[in-house]
mmCIF file with all atom_site columns, C-alpha atoms in Angstrom:
data_model
loop_
_atom_site.group_PDB
_atom_site.id
_atom_site.type_symbol
_atom_site.label_atom_id
_atom_site.label_alt_id
_atom_site.label_comp_id
_atom_site.label_asym_id
_atom_site.label_entity_id
_atom_site.label_seq_id
_atom_site.pdbx_PDB_ins_code
_atom_site.Cartn_x
_atom_site.Cartn_y
_atom_site.Cartn_z
_atom_site.occupancy
_atom_site.B_iso_or_equiv
_atom_site.pdbx_formal_charge
_atom_site.auth_seq_id
_atom_site.auth_comp_id
_atom_site.auth_asym_id
_atom_site.auth_atom_id
_atom_site.pdbx_PDB_model_num
ATOM 1   C CA . MET A 1 1   ? -27.423 -1.216  0.910   1.00 55.00 ? 1   MET A CA 1
ATOM 2   C CA . LYS A 1 2   ? -26.702 2.354   -0.233  1.00 81.00 ? 2   LYS A CA 1
ATOM 3   C CA . SER A 1 3   ? -25.601 3.598   3.193   1.00 86.00 ? 3   SER A CA 1
ATOM 4   C CA . ILE A 1 4   ? -24.395 2.058   6.421   1.00 91.00 ? 4   ILE A CA 1
ATOM 5   C CA . ASP A 1 5   ? -23.247 3.059   9.882   1.00 94.00 ? 5   ASP A CA 1
ATOM 6   C CA . HIS A 1 6   ? -20.075 1.160   10.699  1.00 96.00 ? 6   HIS A CA 1
ATOM 7   C CA . PRO A 1 7   ? -18.318 1.053   14.095  1.00 96.00 ? 7   PRO A CA 1
ATOM 8   C CA . TYR A 1 8   ? -14.892 1.813   12.564  1.00 96.00 ? 8   TYR A CA 1
ATOM 9   C CA . PHE A 1 9   ? -15.707 4.001   9.550   1.00 97.00 ? 9   PHE A CA 1
ATOM 10  C CA . GLY A 1 10  ? -18.837 5.775   10.798  1.00 96.00 ? 10  GLY A CA 1
ATOM 11  C CA . HIS A 1 11  ? -21.637 6.716   8.403   1.00 95.00 ? 11  HIS A CA 1
ATOM 12  C CA . LEU A 1 12  ? -20.869 5.745   4.809   1.00 94.00 ? 12  LEU A CA 1
ATOM 13  C CA . GLU A 1 13  ? -22.822 6.263   1.633   1.00 89.00 ? 13  GLU A CA 1
ATOM 14  C CA . VAL A 1 14  ? -22.342 4.750   -1.801  1.00 85.00 ? 14  VAL A CA 1
ATOM 15  C CA . PRO A 1 15  ? -21.255 7.414   -4.294  1.00 80.00 ? 15  PRO A CA 1
ATOM 16  C CA . SER A 1 16  ? -24.081 8.764   -6.432  1.00 78.00 ? 16  SER A CA 1
ATOM 17  C CA . MET A 1 17  ? -22.007 9.379   -9.557  1.00 74.00 ? 17  MET A CA 1
ATOM 18  C CA . ASP A 1 18  ? -21.048 6.769   -12.144 1.00 76.00 ? 18  ASP A CA 1
ATOM 19  C CA . GLU A 1 19  ? -17.447 6.441   -10.938 1.00 81.00 ? 19  GLU A CA 1
ATOM 20  C CA . THR A 1 20  ? -15.748 4.620   -8.109  1.00 84.00 ? 20  THR A CA 1
ATOM 21  C CA . GLU A 1 21  ? -14.752 7.269   -5.576  1.00 88.00 ? 21  GLU A CA 1
ATOM 22  C CA . VAL A 1 22  ? -13.462 7.817   -2.070  1.00 93.00 ? 22  VAL A CA 1
ATOM 23  C CA . ILE A 1 23  ? -16.203 7.580   0.562   1.00 94.00 ? 23  ILE A CA 1
ATOM 24  C CA . TRP A 1 24  ? -13.956 7.728   3.665   1.00 97.00 ? 24  TRP A CA 1
ATOM 25  C CA . GLU A 1 25  ? -10.503 9.097   4.458   1.00 97.00 ? 25  GLU A CA 1
ATOM 26  C CA . GLY A 1 26  ? -8.467  8.662   7.575   1.00 97.00 ? 26  GLY A CA 1
ATOM 27  C CA . ALA A 1 27  ? -5.133  7.498   8.916   1.00 95.00 ? 27  ALA A CA 1
ATOM 28  C CA . ALA A 1 28  ? -3.882  4.333   10.555  1.00 94.00 ? 28  ALA A CA 1
ATOM 29  C CA . ALA A 1 29  ? -1.001  4.099   13.009  1.00 92.00 ? 29  ALA A CA 1
ATOM 30  C CA . LEU A 1 30  ? 2.010   2.022   12.048  1.00 93.00 ? 30  LEU A CA 1
ATOM 31  C CA . GLY A 1 31  ? 4.779   2.239   14.600  1.00 88.00 ? 31  GLY A CA 1
ATOM 32  C CA . SER A 1 32  ? 5.528   5.888   15.260  1.00 87.00 ? 32  SER A CA 1
ATOM 33  C CA . SER A 1 33  ? 4.033   7.089   11.993  1.00 89.00 ? 33  SER A CA 1
ATOM 34  C CA . GLU A 1 34  ? 0.636   7.272   10.364  1.00 93.00 ? 34  GLU A CA 1
ATOM 35  C CA . VAL A 1 35  ? -0.395  6.026   6.955   1.00 96.00 ? 35  VAL A CA 1
ATOM 36  C CA . GLU A 1 36  ? -3.068  7.770   4.903   1.00 97.00 ? 36  GLU A CA 1
ATOM 37  C CA . VAL A 1 37  ? -6.079  5.510   4.245   1.00 98.00 ? 37  VAL A CA 1
ATOM 38  C CA . ARG A 1 38  ? -8.791  5.905   1.632   1.00 97.00 ? 38  ARG A CA 1
ATOM 39  C CA . LEU A 1 39  ? -11.902 3.756   1.274   1.00 95.00 ? 39  LEU A CA 1
ATOM 40  C CA . TRP A 1 40  ? -13.149 3.548   -2.299  1.00 92.00 ? 40  TRP A CA 1
ATOM 41  C CA . ALA A 1 41  ? -16.618 2.337   -3.307  1.00 89.00 ? 41  ALA A CA 1
ATOM 42  C CA . ASP A 1 42  ? -18.378 1.489   -6.524  1.00 82.00 ? 42  ASP A CA 1
ATOM 43  C CA . PRO A 1 43  ? -21.693 3.323   -7.062  1.00 80.00 ? 43  PRO A CA 1
ATOM 44  C CA . SER A 1 44  ? -23.280 0.320   -8.783  1.00 76.00 ? 44  SER A CA 1
ATOM 45  C CA . SER A 1 45  ? -23.093 -1.802  -5.655  1.00 71.00 ? 45  SER A CA 1
ATOM 46  C CA . GLY A 1 46  ? -24.130 -1.497  -2.061  1.00 76.00 ? 46  GLY A CA 1
ATOM 47  C CA . LEU A 1 47  ? -21.995 -1.572  1.048   1.00 85.00 ? 47  LEU A CA 1
ATOM 48  C CA . ASP A 1 48  ? -21.248 -4.905  2.682   1.00 86.00 ? 48  ASP A CA 1
ATOM 49  C CA . ALA A 1 49  ? -20.735 -4.914  6.467   1.00 89.00 ? 49  ALA A CA 1
ATOM 50  C CA . GLY A 1 50  ? -18.524 -8.032  6.212   1.00 88.00 ? 50  GLY A CA 1
ATOM 51  C CA . VAL A 1 51  ? -16.149 -6.330  3.782   1.00 89.00 ? 51  VAL A CA 1
ATOM 52  C CA . LEU A 1 52  ? -16.023 -3.219  5.975   1.00 92.00 ? 52  LEU A CA 1
ATOM 53  C CA . ASP A 1 53  ? -15.361 -5.390  9.035   1.00 93.00 ? 53  ASP A CA 1
ATOM 54  C CA . ALA A 1 54  ? -12.459 -7.065  7.200   1.00 91.00 ? 54  ALA A CA 1
ATOM 55  C CA . PHE A 1 55  ? -11.006 -3.656  6.297   1.00 94.00 ? 55  PHE A CA 1
ATOM 56  C CA . ALA A 1 56  ? -11.310 -2.493  9.908   1.00 95.00 ? 56  ALA A CA 1
ATOM 57  C CA . THR A 1 57  ? -9.562  -5.655  11.100  1.00 94.00 ? 57  THR A CA 1
ATOM 58  C CA . HIS A 1 58  ? -6.703  -5.082  8.649   1.00 94.00 ? 58  HIS A CA 1
ATOM 59  C CA . LEU A 1 59  ? -6.306  -1.510  9.876   1.00 95.00 ? 59  LEU A CA 1
ATOM 60  C CA . THR A 1 60  ? -6.343  -2.494  13.554  1.00 94.00 ? 60  THR A CA 1
ATOM 61  C CA . ARG A 1 61  ? -3.754  -5.183  12.798  1.00 93.00 ? 61  ARG A CA 1
ATOM 62  C CA . LEU A 1 62  ? -1.664  -3.025  10.495  1.00 94.00 ? 62  LEU A CA 1
ATOM 63  C CA . PRO A 1 63  ? 1.735   -4.207  11.838  1.00 95.00 ? 63  PRO A CA 1
ATOM 64  C CA . ALA A 1 64  ? 0.895   -7.788  10.812  1.00 94.00 ? 64  ALA A CA 1
ATOM 65  C CA . LEU A 1 65  ? -0.283  -6.641  7.378   1.00 95.00 ? 65  LEU A CA 1
ATOM 66  C CA . ASP A 1 66  ? 2.907   -4.582  7.001   1.00 96.00 ? 66  ASP A CA 1
ATOM 67  C CA . THR A 1 67  ? 5.014   -7.643  7.877   1.00 96.00 ? 67  THR A CA 1
ATOM 68  C CA . ALA A 1 68  ? 3.243   -9.724  5.224   1.00 96.00 ? 68  ALA A CA 1
ATOM 69  C CA . ALA A 1 69  ? 3.580   -6.912  2.664   1.00 97.00 ? 69  ALA A CA 1
ATOM 70  C CA . ARG A 1 70  ? 7.310   -6.527  3.370   1.00 97.00 ? 70  ARG A CA 1
ATOM 71  C CA . ALA A 1 71  ? 7.841   -10.269 3.015   1.00 98.00 ? 71  ALA A CA 1
ATOM 72  C CA . ALA A 1 72  ? 6.161   -10.101 -0.405  1.00 98.00 ? 72  ALA A CA 1
ATOM 73  C CA . ILE A 1 73  ? 8.253   -7.054  -1.372  1.00 98.00 ? 73  ILE A CA 1
ATOM 74  C CA . ARG A 1 74  ? 11.432  -8.851  -0.282  1.00 98.00 ? 74  ARG A CA 1
ATOM 75  C CA . GLU A 1 75  ? 10.518  -11.929 -2.349  1.00 98.00 ? 75  GLU A CA 1
ATOM 76  C CA . ASN A 1 76  ? 9.663   -9.767  -5.358  1.00 97.00 ? 76  ASN A CA 1
ATOM 77  C CA . LEU A 1 77  ? 12.951  -7.845  -5.154  1.00 98.00 ? 77  LEU A CA 1
ATOM 78  C CA . GLN A 1 78  ? 14.947  -11.051 -4.739  1.00 97.00 ? 78  GLN A CA 1
ATOM 79  C CA . GLN A 1 79  ? 13.502  -12.259 -8.038  1.00 97.00 ? 79  GLN A CA 1
ATOM 80  C CA . ASP A 1 80  ? 14.048  -8.945  -9.821  1.00 96.00 ? 80  ASP A CA 1
ATOM 81  C CA . ARG A 1 81  ? 16.149  -6.202  -8.233  1.00 95.00 ? 81  ARG A CA 1
ATOM 82  C CA . TYR A 1 82  ? 15.630  -3.661  -11.027 1.00 96.00 ? 82  TYR A CA 1
ATOM 83  C CA . PHE A 1 83  ? 13.487  -1.484  -8.696  1.00 97.00 ? 83  PHE A CA 1
ATOM 84  C CA . ILE A 1 84  ? 16.472  -1.248  -6.317  1.00 97.00 ? 84  ILE A CA 1
ATOM 85  C CA . ASP A 1 85  ? 18.994  -0.635  -9.092  1.00 95.00 ? 85  ASP A CA 1
ATOM 86  C CA . TYR A 1 86  ? 16.773  2.012   -10.667 1.00 95.00 ? 86  TYR A CA 1
ATOM 87  C CA . HIS A 1 87  ? 16.570  3.929   -7.382  1.00 94.00 ? 87  HIS A CA 1
ATOM 88  C CA . ALA A 1 88  ? 20.282  3.515   -6.667  1.00 93.00 ? 88  ALA A CA 1
ATOM 89  C CA . ASP A 1 89  ? 21.072  5.031   -10.082 1.00 92.00 ? 89  ASP A CA 1
ATOM 90  C CA . GLU A 1 90  ? 18.360  7.693   -10.294 1.00 91.00 ? 90  GLU A CA 1
ATOM 91  C CA . LEU A 1 91  ? 18.316  8.837   -6.659  1.00 90.00 ? 91  LEU A CA 1
ATOM 92  C CA . ASP A 1 92  ? 21.980  8.532   -5.744  1.00 85.00 ? 92  ASP A CA 1
ATOM 93  C CA . ASP A 1 93  ? 21.906  12.018  -4.177  1.00 90.00 ? 93  ASP A CA 1
ATOM 94  C CA . VAL A 1 94  ? 18.961  11.221  -1.854  1.00 93.00 ? 94  VAL A CA 1
ATOM 95  C CA . GLU A 1 95  ? 19.931  10.630  1.776   1.00 94.00 ? 95  GLU A CA 1
ATOM 96  C CA . VAL A 1 96  ? 18.292  7.202   2.145   1.00 95.00 ? 96  VAL A CA 1
ATOM 97  C CA . ILE A 1 97  ? 20.058  5.898   -0.981  1.00 95.00 ? 97  ILE A CA 1
ATOM 98  C CA . LYS A 1 98  ? 23.356  7.435   0.169   1.00 95.00 ? 98  LYS A CA 1
ATOM 99  C CA . ARG A 1 99  ? 22.968  5.642   3.512   1.00 96.00 ? 99  ARG A CA 1
ATOM 100 C CA . LEU A 1 100 ? 22.071  2.318   1.901   1.00 96.00 ? 100 LEU A CA 1
ATOM 101 C CA . THR A 1 101 ? 25.027  2.631   -0.479  1.00 95.00 ? 101 THR A CA 1
ATOM 102 C CA . ARG A 1 102 ? 27.426  3.399   2.402   1.00 95.00 ? 102 ARG A CA 1
ATOM 103 C CA . GLU A 1 103 ? 26.084  0.444   4.392   1.00 95.00 ? 103 GLU A CA 1
ATOM 104 C CA . ALA A 1 104 ? 26.549  -1.822  1.345   1.00 94.00 ? 104 ALA A CA 1
ATOM 105 C CA . ASN A 1 105 ? 30.273  -1.000  1.558   1.00 94.00 ? 105 ASN A CA 1
ATOM 106 C CA . GLY A 1 106 ? 31.042  -1.309  -2.142  1.00 89.00 ? 106 GLY A CA 1
ATOM 107 C CA . GLU A 1 107 ? 28.532  -4.096  -2.783  1.00 94.00 ? 107 GLU A CA 1
ATOM 108 C CA . ALA A 1 108 ? 25.059  -3.790  -4.270  1.00 94.00 ? 108 ALA A CA 1
ATOM 109 C CA . ILE A 1 109 ? 22.382  -2.525  -1.885  1.00 97.00 ? 109 ILE A CA 1
ATOM 110 C CA . SER A 1 110 ? 20.886  -5.609  -0.256  1.00 97.00 ? 110 SER A CA 1
ATOM 111 C CA . VAL A 1 111 ? 17.267  -6.548  -0.765  1.00 98.00 ? 111 VAL A CA 1
ATOM 112 C CA . ASP A 1 112 ? 16.757  -6.724  3.007   1.00 97.00 ? 112 ASP A CA 1
ATOM 113 C CA . ALA A 1 113 ? 18.206  -3.249  3.617   1.00 97.00 ? 113 ALA A CA 1
ATOM 114 C CA . PHE A 1 114 ? 16.198  -1.710  0.788   1.00 97.00 ? 114 PHE A CA 1
ATOM 115 C CA . THR A 1 115 ? 12.986  -3.407  1.939   1.00 98.00 ? 115 THR A CA 1
ATOM 116 C CA . ALA A 1 116 ? 13.527  -2.212  5.502   1.00 96.00 ? 116 ALA A CA 1
ATOM 117 C CA . ALA A 1 117 ? 14.058  1.366   4.269   1.00 96.00 ? 117 ALA A CA 1
ATOM 118 C CA . MET A 1 118 ? 10.772  1.419   2.354   1.00 96.00 ? 118 MET A CA 1
ATOM 119 C CA . HIS A 1 119 ? 7.670   2.742   4.050   1.00 94.00 ? 119 HIS A CA 1
ATOM 120 C CA . PRO A 1 120 ? 3.972   2.737   3.259   1.00 96.00 ? 120 PRO A CA 1
ATOM 121 C CA . VAL A 1 121 ? 2.579   6.084   2.153   1.00 95.00 ? 121 VAL A CA 1
ATOM 122 C CA . GLN A 1 122 ? -1.016  5.168   1.444   1.00 96.00 ? 122 GLN A CA 1
ATOM 123 C CA . ILE A 1 123 ? -3.484  2.341   1.876   1.00 97.00 ? 123 ILE A CA 1
ATOM 124 C CA . GLY A 1 124 ? -6.400  1.986   -0.505  1.00 96.00 ? 124 GLY A CA 1
ATOM 125 C CA . LEU A 1 125 ? -9.409  -0.063  0.580   1.00 95.00 ? 125 LEU A CA 1
ATOM 126 C CA . TRP A 1 126 ? -11.402 -1.072  -2.479  1.00 92.00 ? 126 TRP A CA 1
ATOM 127 C CA . HIS A 1 127 ? -15.018 -1.970  -1.710  1.00 87.00 ? 127 HIS A CA 1
ATOM 128 C CA . LEU A 1 128 ? -16.005 -3.513  -5.016  1.00 78.00 ? 128 LEU A CA 1
ATOM 129 C CA . ILE A 1 129 ? -18.777 -6.084  -4.800  1.00 64.00 ? 129 ILE A CA 1
ATOM 130 C CA . GLY A 1 130 ? -17.893 -9.206  -6.752  1.00 63.00 ? 130 GLY A CA 1
ATOM 131 C CA . GLU A 1 131 ? -14.146 -8.479  -6.661  1.00 64.00 ? 131 GLU A CA 1
ATOM 132 C CA . ALA A 1 132 ? -12.621 -11.715 -5.407  1.00 60.00 ? 132 ALA A CA 1
ATOM 133 C CA . ARG A 1 133 ? -8.965  -10.703 -5.385  1.00 58.00 ? 133 ARG A CA 1
ATOM 134 C CA . ALA A 1 134 ? -7.143  -7.569  -4.257  1.00 61.00 ? 134 ALA A CA 1
ATOM 135 C CA . GLN A 1 135 ? -9.154  -5.302  -2.024  1.00 90.00 ? 135 GLN A CA 1
ATOM 136 C CA . VAL A 1 136 ? -6.402  -3.677  0.044   1.00 95.00 ? 136 VAL A CA 1
ATOM 137 C CA . VAL A 1 137 ? -3.558  -1.901  -1.755  1.00 96.00 ? 137 VAL A CA 1
ATOM 138 C CA . MET A 1 138 ? -0.580  -0.714  0.280   1.00 97.00 ? 138 MET A CA 1
ATOM 139 C CA . ASP A 1 139 ? 1.726   1.707   -1.561  1.00 97.00 ? 139 ASP A CA 1
ATOM 140 C CA . TYR A 1 140 ? 5.380   1.578   -0.447  1.00 97.00 ? 140 TYR A CA 1
ATOM 141 C CA . THR A 1 141 ? 8.104   4.036   -1.423  1.00 96.00 ? 141 THR A CA 1
ATOM 142 C CA . ILE A 1 142 ? 11.767  4.547   -0.654  1.00 95.00 ? 142 ILE A CA 1
ATOM 143 C CA . ASP A 1 143 ? 11.438  8.361   -0.607  1.00 92.00 ? 143 ASP A CA 1
ATOM 144 C CA . ALA A 1 144 ? 8.100   10.019  -1.305  1.00 90.00 ? 144 ALA A CA 1
ATOM 145 C CA . ALA A 1 145 ? 9.645   13.487  -1.607  1.00 90.00 ? 145 ALA A CA 1
ATOM 146 C CA . THR A 1 146 ? 11.860  12.570  -4.573  1.00 90.00 ? 146 THR A CA 1
ATOM 147 C CA . SER A 1 147 ? 10.262  9.590   -6.290  1.00 90.00 ? 147 SER A CA 1
ATOM 148 C CA . ASP A 1 148 ? 6.764   8.766   -7.449  1.00 92.00 ? 148 ASP A CA 1
ATOM 149 C CA . ASN A 1 149 ? 7.733   5.136   -8.037  1.00 95.00 ? 149 ASN A CA 1
ATOM 150 C CA . LEU A 1 150 ? 5.896   2.775   -5.702  1.00 96.00 ? 150 LEU A CA 1
ATOM 151 C CA . LEU A 1 151 ? 5.613   -0.886  -5.005  1.00 98.00 ? 151 LEU A CA 1
ATOM 152 C CA . ALA A 1 152 ? 1.888   -1.522  -4.635  1.00 97.00 ? 152 ALA A CA 1
ATOM 153 C CA . VAL A 1 153 ? 1.226   -4.578  -2.494  1.00 97.00 ? 153 VAL A CA 1
ATOM 154 C CA . LYS A 1 154 ? -2.231  -5.897  -3.289  1.00 95.00 ? 154 LYS A CA 1
ATOM 155 C CA . VAL A 1 155 ? -3.900  -7.960  -0.582  1.00 93.00 ? 155 VAL A CA 1
ATOM 156 C CA . ALA A 1 156 ? -7.072  -10.049 -0.687  1.00 89.00 ? 156 ALA A CA 1
ATOM 157 C CA . ARG A 1 157 ? -9.814  -9.725  1.901   1.00 83.00 ? 157 ARG A CA 1
ATOM 158 C CA . ASP A 1 158 ? -8.402  -12.691 3.841   1.00 85.00 ? 158 ASP A CA 1
ATOM 159 C CA . GLY A 1 159 ? -4.969  -11.049 4.128   1.00 87.00 ? 159 GLY A CA 1
ATOM 160 C CA . THR A 1 160 ? -3.256  -13.067 1.403   1.00 90.00 ? 160 THR A CA 1
ATOM 161 C CA . VAL A 1 161 ? -0.861  -11.045 -0.748  1.00 94.00 ? 161 VAL A CA 1
ATOM 162 C CA . VAL A 1 162 ? -2.067  -11.215 -4.354  1.00 93.00 ? 162 VAL A CA 1
ATOM 163 C CA . SER A 1 163 ? 0.720   -9.267  -6.080  1.00 95.00 ? 163 SER A CA 1
ATOM 164 C CA . VAL A 1 164 ? 3.479   -6.699  -5.834  1.00 97.00 ? 164 VAL A CA 1
ATOM 165 C CA . ASP A 1 165 ? 3.407   -4.222  -8.710  1.00 96.00 ? 165 ASP A CA 1
ATOM 166 C CA . TRP A 1 166 ? 5.713   -1.353  -9.643  1.00 96.00 ? 166 TRP A CA 1
ATOM 167 C CA . GLU A 1 167 ? 3.584   1.757   -10.179 1.00 95.00 ? 167 GLU A CA 1
ATOM 168 C CA . SER A 1 168 ? 4.266   5.425   -10.641 1.00 88.00 ? 168 SER A CA 1
#
């Protein structure tokens, strides 16, 4: 199907060019803030109502998805805290890092404190027919104004976290 009317996303059309591109943009509420959302589609495939329904469910249950993403971030940082150490060294003059350092009281910034201070800045919904793994990508940052380094939490259609990747 090259176009579809969806209850959550409205009228959508598959891109006509040869590249995957954004076919819908919006925002989703998470606590007292909003997260930018982009729906990407592949021009070589149609639109699947089941995939769109799964995306809509994730967005309406964003607090649960955020909890799962943060648990994966916490586990990832417990295994390798270089992302924390990098930010503590490179952004030591940024208020959030100053606060985390003060709260650590001479110790290393804790994984839990760092994870709690991170926030999602963007959610990518990837409508790629035949893609069995990551379809939702939540980008988390410690401070979007001063760092372009993100932890991208990739989530499968069923809500299972597939990976946590450091991106910039």
